[in-house]
XYZ file of C-alpha atoms in Angstrom:
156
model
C 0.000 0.000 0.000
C 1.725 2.992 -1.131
C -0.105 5.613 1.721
C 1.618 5.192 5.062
C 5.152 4.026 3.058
C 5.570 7.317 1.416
C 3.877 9.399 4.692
C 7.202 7.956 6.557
C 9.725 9.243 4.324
C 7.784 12.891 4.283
C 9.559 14.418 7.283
C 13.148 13.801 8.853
C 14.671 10.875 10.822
C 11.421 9.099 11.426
C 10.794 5.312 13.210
C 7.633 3.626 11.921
C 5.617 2.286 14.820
C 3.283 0.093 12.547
C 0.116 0.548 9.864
C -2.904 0.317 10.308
C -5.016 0.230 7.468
C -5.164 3.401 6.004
C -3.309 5.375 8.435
C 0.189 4.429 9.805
C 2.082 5.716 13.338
C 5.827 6.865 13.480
C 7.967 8.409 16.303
C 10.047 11.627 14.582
C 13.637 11.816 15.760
C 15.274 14.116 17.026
C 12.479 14.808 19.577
C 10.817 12.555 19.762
C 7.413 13.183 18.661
C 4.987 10.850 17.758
C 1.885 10.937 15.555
C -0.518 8.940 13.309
C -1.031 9.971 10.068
C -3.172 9.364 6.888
C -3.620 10.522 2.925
C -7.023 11.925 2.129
C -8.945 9.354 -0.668
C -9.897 10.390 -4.320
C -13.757 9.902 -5.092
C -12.438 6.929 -6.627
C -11.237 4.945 -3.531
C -7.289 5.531 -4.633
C -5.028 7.812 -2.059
C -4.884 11.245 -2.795
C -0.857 12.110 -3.604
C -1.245 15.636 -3.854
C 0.393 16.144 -0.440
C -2.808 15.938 1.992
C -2.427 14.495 4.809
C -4.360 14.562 8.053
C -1.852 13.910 11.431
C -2.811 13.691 14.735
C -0.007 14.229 17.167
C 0.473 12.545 20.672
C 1.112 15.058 23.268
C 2.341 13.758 27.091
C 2.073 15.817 30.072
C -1.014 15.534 32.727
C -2.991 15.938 29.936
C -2.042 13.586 27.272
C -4.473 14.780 24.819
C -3.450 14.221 20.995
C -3.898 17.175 18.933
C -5.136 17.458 15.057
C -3.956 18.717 12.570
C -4.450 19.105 8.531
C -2.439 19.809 5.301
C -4.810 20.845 2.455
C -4.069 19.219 -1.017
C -5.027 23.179 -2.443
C -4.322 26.478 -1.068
C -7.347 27.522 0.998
C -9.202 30.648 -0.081
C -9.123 33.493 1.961
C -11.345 33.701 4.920
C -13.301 30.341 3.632
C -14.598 28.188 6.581
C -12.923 25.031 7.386
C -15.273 22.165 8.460
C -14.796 18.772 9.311
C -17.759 16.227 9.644
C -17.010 13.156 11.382
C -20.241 10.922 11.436
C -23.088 13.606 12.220
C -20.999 15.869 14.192
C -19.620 18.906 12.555
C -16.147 21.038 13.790
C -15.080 24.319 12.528
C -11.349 24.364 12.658
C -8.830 27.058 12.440
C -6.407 27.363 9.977
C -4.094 28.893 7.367
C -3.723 28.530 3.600
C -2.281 25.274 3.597
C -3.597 24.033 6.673
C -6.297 23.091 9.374
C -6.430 22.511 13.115
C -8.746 22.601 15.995
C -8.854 25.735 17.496
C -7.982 24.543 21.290
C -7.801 21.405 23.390
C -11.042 20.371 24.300
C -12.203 20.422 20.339
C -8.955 18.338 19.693
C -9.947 15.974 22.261
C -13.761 15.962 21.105
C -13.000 15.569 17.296
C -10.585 12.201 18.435
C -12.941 11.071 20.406
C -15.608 10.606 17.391
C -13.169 9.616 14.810
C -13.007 6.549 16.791
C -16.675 5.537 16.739
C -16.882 6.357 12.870
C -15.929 5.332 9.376
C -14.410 7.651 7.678
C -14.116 12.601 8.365
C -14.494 15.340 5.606
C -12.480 18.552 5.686
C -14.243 21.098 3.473
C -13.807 24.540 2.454
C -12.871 26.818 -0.595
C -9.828 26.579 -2.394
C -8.337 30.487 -4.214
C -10.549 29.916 -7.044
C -13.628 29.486 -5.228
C -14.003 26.017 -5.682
C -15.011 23.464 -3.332
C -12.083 21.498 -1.708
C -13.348 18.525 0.153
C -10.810 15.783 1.282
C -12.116 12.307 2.835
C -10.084 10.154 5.163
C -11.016 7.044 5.903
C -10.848 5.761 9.586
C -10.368 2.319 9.445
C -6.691 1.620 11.628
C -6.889 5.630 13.081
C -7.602 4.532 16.633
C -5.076 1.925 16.850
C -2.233 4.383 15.324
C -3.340 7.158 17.373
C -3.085 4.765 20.378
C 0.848 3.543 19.107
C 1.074 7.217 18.520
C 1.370 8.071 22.298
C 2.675 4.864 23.389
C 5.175 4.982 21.200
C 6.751 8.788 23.326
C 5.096 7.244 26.280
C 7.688 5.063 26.534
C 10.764 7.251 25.958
């Protein structure tokens, strides 16, 4: 499966903690930080290689709570909202031109929370031309590499 293989070799010095289906977990070196990480789907079924990706990152501390974040596959127009629908719940993140978080903790910790009792999330908004950009991740494997995610710096 070509997704999590060429997610690894995106960033630096990276160790792979395992795959997952679609979405594969990795510990980043020097650091270490740890995260799960996935490639958006074409209508078609086939990964999206544009560059998407969707990441959540394991945080430690009292609070342990992962944190999301997004990489558009197309600039984002300016000012355009950025939703994500996960099942029937909806999020408005915050963001940039290229990407998309949640815009503090508890929203982080709410929008994790549901992608583990659903199949797949939708990012939408407007790309610069006005267009819709909607990217689809599937969420088959995400709770068991968001869960190698933070053992994987839990145990460093």
């Amino acid at each position: 499966m070509f997704l999590p293989f060429a997610l690894l070799m995106m960033a630096g010095e990276q160790d792979p903690l395992g795959v997952w289906q679609h979405w594969a977990a990795l510990r980043e070196t020097p650091g270490p930080r740890c995260l799960a990480i996935a490639q958006p789907l074409r209508r078609d079924g086939t990964t999206d290689r544009r560059g998407g990706f969707a990441l959540v990152a394991a945080r430690q501390g009292p609070t342990r709570a992962p944190a999301i974040h997004f990489h558009l596959t197309r600039p984002r127009g300016e000012g355009a909202p950025l939703t994500l629908v996960i099942g029937d719940r909806r999020f408005a993140l915050a963001g940039n031109r290229e990407s998309a978080h949640a815009a503090d903790a508890q929203t982080d910790r709410a929008i994790v929370g549901a992608m583990r009792g659903a199949a797949a999330m939708t990012l939408t908004t407007l790309d610069t031309n006005g267009r819709t950009l909607s990217e689809t991740y599937p969420l088959s494997g995400a709770a068991t590499a968001i869960d190698a995610a933070q053992l994987g710096c839990a145990r460093r």
